[in-house]
Coordinates of C-alpha atoms and ligand atoms in Angstrom, one line a residue:
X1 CA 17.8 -44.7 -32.3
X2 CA 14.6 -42.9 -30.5
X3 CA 14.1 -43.6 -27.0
X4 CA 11.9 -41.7 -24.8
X5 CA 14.3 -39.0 -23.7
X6 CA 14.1 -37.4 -27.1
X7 CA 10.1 -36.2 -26.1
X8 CA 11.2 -34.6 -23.0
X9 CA 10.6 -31.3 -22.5
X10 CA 9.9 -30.8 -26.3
X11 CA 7.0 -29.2 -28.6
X12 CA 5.0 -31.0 -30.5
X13 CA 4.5 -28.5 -33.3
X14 CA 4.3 -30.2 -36.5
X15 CA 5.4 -33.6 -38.0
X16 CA 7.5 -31.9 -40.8
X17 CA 10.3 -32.7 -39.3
X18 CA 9.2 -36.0 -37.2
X19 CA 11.4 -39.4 -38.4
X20 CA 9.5 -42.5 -38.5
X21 CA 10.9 -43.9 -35.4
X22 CA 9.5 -41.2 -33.5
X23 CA 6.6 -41.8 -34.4
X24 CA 6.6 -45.6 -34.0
X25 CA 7.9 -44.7 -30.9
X26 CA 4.8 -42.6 -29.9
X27 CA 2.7 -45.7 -30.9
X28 CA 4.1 -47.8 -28.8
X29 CA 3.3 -45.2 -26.1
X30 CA 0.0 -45.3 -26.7
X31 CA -0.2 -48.8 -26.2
X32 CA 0.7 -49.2 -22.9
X33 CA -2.1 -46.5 -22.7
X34 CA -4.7 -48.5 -23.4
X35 CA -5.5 -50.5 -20.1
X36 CA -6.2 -47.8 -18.2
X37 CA -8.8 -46.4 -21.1
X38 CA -10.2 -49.2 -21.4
X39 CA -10.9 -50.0 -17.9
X40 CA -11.9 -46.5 -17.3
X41 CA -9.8 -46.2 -14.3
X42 CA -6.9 -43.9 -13.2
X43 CA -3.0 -43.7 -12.5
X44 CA -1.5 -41.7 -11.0
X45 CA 2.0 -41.3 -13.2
X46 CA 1.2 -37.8 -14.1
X47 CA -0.8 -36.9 -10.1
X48 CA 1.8 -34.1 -9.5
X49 CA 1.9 -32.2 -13.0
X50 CA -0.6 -29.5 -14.3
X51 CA -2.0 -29.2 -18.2
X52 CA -2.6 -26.0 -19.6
X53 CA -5.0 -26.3 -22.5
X54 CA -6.1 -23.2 -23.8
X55 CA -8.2 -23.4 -26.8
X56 CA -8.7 -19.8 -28.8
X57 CA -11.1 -21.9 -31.3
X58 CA -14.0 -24.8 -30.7
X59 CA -12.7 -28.2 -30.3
X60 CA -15.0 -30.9 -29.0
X61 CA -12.7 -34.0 -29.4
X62 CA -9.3 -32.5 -29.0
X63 CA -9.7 -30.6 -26.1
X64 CA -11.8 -32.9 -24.2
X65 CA -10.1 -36.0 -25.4
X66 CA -6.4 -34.3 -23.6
X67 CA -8.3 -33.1 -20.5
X68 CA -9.4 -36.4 -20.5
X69 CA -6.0 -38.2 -20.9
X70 CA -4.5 -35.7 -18.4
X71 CA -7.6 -37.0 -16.0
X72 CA -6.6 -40.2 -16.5
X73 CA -3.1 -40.0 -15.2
X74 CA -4.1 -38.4 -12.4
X75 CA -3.0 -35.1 -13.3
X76 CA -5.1 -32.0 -13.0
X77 CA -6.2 -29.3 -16.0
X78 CA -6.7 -25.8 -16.1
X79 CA -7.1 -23.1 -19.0
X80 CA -10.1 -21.8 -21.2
X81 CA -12.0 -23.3 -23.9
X82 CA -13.1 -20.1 -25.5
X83 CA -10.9 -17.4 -25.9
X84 CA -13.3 -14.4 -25.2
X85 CA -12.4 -15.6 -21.6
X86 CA -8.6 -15.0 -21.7
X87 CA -6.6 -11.2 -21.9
X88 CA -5.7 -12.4 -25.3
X89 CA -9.1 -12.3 -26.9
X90 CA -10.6 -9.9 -24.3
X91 CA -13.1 -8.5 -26.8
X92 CA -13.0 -4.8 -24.6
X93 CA -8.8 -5.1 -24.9
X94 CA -9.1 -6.1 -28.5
X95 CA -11.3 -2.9 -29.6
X96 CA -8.4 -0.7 -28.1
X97 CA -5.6 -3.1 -29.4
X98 CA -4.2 -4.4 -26.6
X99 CA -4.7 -8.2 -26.4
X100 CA -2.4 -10.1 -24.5
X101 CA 0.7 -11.3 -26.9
X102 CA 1.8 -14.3 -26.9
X103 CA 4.8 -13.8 -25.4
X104 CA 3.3 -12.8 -21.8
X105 CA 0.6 -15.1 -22.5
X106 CA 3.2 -18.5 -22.7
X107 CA 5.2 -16.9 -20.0
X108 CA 2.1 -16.8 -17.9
X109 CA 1.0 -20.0 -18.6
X110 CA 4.7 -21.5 -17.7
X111 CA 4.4 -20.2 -14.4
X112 CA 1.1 -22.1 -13.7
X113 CA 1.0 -25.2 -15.6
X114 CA 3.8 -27.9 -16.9
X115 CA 2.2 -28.0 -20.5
X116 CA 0.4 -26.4 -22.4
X117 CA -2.0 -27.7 -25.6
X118 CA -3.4 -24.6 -27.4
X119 CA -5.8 -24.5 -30.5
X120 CA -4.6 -21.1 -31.7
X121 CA -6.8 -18.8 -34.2
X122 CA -3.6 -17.6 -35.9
X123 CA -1.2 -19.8 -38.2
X124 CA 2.3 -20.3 -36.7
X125 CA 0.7 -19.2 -32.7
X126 CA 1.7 -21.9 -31.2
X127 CA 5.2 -21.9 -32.4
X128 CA 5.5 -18.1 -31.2
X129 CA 4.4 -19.5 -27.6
X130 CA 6.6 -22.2 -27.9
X131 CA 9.4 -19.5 -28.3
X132 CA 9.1 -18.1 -25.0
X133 CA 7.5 -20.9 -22.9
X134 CA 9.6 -22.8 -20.1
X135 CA 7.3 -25.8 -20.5
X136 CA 6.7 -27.9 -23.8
X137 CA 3.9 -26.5 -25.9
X138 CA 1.5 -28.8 -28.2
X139 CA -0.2 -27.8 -30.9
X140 CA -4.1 -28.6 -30.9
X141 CA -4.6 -27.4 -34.3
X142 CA -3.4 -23.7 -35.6
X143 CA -4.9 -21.3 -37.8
X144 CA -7.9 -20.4 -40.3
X145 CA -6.7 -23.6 -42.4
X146 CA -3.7 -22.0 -44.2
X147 CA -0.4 -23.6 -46.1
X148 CA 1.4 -23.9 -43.2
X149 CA -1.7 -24.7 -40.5
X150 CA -1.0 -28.4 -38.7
X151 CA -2.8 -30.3 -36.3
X152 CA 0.4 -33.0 -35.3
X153 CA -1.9 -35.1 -32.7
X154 CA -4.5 -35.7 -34.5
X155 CA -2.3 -36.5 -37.5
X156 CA -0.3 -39.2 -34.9
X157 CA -3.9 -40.9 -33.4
X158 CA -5.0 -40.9 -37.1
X159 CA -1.8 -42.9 -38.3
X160 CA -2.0 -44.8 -34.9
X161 CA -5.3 -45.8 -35.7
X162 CA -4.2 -46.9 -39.0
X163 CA -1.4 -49.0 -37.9
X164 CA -3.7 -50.7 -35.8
X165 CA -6.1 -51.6 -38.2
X166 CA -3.5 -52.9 -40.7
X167 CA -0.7 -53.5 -38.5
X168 CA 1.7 -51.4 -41.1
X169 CA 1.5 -48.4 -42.8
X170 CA 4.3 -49.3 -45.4
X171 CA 2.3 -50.1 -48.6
X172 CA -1.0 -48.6 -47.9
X173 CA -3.0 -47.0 -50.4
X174 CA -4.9 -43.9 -48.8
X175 CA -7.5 -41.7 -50.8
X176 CA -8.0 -38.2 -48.8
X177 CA -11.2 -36.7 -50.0
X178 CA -13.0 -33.5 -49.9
X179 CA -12.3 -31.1 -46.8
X180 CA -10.1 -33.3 -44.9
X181 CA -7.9 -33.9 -47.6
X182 CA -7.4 -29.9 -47.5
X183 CA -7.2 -29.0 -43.6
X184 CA -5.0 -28.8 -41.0
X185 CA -5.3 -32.6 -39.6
X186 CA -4.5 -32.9 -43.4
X187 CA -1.4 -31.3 -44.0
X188 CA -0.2 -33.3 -40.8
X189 CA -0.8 -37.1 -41.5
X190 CA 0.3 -36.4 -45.1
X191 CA 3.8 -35.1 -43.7
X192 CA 3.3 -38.6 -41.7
X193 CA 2.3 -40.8 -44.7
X194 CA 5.6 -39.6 -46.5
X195 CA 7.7 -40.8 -43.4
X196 CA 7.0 -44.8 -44.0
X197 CA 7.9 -46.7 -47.6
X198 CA 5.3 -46.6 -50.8
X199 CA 2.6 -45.1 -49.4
X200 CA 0.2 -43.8 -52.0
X201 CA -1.6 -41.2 -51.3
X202 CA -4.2 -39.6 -53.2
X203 CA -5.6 -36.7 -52.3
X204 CA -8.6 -35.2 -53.9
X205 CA -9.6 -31.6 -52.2
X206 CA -12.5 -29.2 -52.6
X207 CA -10.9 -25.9 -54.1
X208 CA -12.6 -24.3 -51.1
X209 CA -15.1 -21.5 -52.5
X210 CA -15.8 -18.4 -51.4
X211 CA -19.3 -17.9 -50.0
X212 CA -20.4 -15.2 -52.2
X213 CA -19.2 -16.4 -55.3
X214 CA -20.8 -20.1 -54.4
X215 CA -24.1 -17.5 -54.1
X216 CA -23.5 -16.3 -57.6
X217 CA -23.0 -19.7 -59.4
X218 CA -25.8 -21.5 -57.7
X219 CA -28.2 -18.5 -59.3
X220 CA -26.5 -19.5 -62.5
X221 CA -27.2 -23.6 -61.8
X222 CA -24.0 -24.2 -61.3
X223 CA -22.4 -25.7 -58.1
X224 CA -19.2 -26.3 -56.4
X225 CA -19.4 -30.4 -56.7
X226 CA -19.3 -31.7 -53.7
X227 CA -18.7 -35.0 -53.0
X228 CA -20.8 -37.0 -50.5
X229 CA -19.9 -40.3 -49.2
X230 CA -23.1 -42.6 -49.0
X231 CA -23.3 -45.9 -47.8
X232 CA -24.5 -47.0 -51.5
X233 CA -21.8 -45.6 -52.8
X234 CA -19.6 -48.0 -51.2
X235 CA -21.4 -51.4 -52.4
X236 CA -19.0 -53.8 -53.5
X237 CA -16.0 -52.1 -52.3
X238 CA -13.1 -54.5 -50.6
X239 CA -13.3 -55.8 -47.0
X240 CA -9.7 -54.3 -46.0
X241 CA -11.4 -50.7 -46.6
X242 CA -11.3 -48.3 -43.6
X243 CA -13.4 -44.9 -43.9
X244 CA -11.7 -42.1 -41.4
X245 CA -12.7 -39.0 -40.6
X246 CA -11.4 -36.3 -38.2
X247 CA -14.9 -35.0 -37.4
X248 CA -16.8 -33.0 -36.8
X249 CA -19.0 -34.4 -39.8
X250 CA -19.5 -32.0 -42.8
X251 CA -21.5 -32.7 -46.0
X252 CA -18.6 -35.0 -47.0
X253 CA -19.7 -38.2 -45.3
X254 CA -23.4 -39.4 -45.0
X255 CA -25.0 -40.5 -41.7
X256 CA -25.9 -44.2 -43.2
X257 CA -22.1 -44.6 -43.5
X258 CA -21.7 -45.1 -39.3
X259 CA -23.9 -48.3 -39.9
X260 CA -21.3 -50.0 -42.5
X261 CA -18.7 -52.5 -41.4
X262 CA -16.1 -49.4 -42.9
X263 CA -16.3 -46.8 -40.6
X264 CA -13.8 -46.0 -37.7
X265 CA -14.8 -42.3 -37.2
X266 CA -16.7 -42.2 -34.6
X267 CA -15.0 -45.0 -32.8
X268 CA -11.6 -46.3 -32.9
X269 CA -10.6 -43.4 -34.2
X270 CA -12.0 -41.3 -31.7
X271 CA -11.4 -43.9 -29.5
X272 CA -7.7 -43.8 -30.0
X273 CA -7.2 -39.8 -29.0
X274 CA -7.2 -40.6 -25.5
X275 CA -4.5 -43.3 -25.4
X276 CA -2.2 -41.6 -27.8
X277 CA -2.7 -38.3 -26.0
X278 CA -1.8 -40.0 -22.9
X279 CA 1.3 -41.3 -24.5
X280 CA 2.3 -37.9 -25.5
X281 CA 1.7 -36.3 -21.8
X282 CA 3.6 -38.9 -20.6
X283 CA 6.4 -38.5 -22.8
X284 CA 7.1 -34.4 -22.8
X285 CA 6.7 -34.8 -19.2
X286 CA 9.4 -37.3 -18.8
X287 CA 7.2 -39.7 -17.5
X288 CA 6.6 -42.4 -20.0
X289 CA 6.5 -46.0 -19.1
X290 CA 9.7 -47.8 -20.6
X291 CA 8.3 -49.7 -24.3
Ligands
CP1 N1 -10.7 -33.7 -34.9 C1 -10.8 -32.5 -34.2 O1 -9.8 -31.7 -34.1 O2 -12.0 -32.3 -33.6 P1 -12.3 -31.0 -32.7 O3 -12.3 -29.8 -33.6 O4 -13.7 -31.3 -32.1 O5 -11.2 -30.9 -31.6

């Protein structure tokens, strides 16, 4: 049986190896969340504890969306949101090889915050900061996009989002198109689709190309393929249908899509990073109200 006490003081680093109580358990989290997002007002559960986030790569909804839940708790937020700014990526200490590891960084870090949420450029970073950090270390997306890249918390507001929509996840049929089928966020919610019964789903991923050789074959007239999701291209489709997306927009998804009755990108979805993020605070910290 999960209860609260089995978030405290962990990582969240992947779902690999997440049951499906945990979580359900995070989604009921969330859900005591809500009030205070939607009343845009404060408590102060979280008023004495400190987040690190420290994002190495861009991030527009992640990073804001956890300073934001952390802001809404009452708690306060330090770190960098480009990594030029830190010892790590100091461009001078990089030209001579010495960027700060991240060992000293995490044990830095530890000494000034009680979490910390990194978006790390390299595949497996935040795991190696997890290894040496005091405090519990969440994963805000890792890597250029390799085998082994995750982003867990998107992955949890995206199945979150679904079970709010549907009320289950058991049973659903999900088609994963395009980039998002193939990225981190990706890799993530399908280690959370296989945790709940008969969930189909059926991915169909651009075979990413390389640049120049995408050059080469449009000289020839060839192309690459890519599919575009158009609001015409969704006539007739059933009213149960839900169109996701973990943004930022690519080619993948037409601008006359926001206007159908399908999309949830750019709201619940969205929508939803806050309270679930504030679930997850809560719970690493210790802190989470009893479900
Ligand atoms: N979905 C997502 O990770 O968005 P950002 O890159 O803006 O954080």
């Amino acid at each position: 049986l999960v209860d609260a006490r089995d978030f405290e003081g962990q990582d969240i680093l992947s779902l690999y190896d997440w049951s499906r109580e945990k979580i359900e358990y995070t989604f009921k989290v969330a859900e005591k969340m809500e009030p205070i997002v939607l009343s845009r007002t404060r408590s102060q559960l979280l008023a004495d504890k400190v987040l690190a986030a420290c994002f190495y790569t861009p991030s527009t909804r992640t990073r804001t969306s956890f300073q934001s839940a952390m802001t809404r708790l009452g708690g306060s937020v330090i770190g960098w949101e480009a990594g030029a700014s830190s010892r790590a990526r100091d461009v001078a200490r990089l030209a001579t090889g010495e960027g700060e590891s991240d060992k000293d960084t995490a044990i830095m870090l530890s000494h000034y915050a009680d979490v910390i949420a990194v978006r790390h450029d390299r595949t497996g970073g935040p795991r190696e900061m997890a290894r040496w950090a005091t405090i519990p270390v969440i994963n805000c997306a890792d890597g250029p996009n390799e085998a082994l890249s995750e982003h867990p918390t998107q992955a949890l507001l995206d199945l979150y989002t679904i079970k709010k929509e549907f009320g289950r996840i058991d049973g659903l049929k999900i088609l994963s198109l395009g980039s998002q089928a193939s990225i981190r966020g990706g890799h993530s919610i399908s280690f959370g689709y296989a945790k709940f019964k008969n969930v189909k789903e059926y991915i169909c991923a651009e075979k990413p190309l390389q640049p120049e050789h995408e050059k080469r074959l449009e000289e020839l007239g060839g192309g690459s393929g890519k599919y575009q999701l158009t609001a015409s291209k969704l006539k007739g489709c059933k009213d149960s249908l839900i169109i996701m997306h973990q943004l930022p927009r690519g080619e993948g998804i037409s601008t006359d899509v926001d206007e159908t009755k399908y999309a949830r990108y750019l709201w619940q979805e969205a929508w939803n990073g806050v309270p679930m993020r504030m679930g997850l605070l809560s719970l690493v910290l210790g802190r989470a109200p009893p479900v």
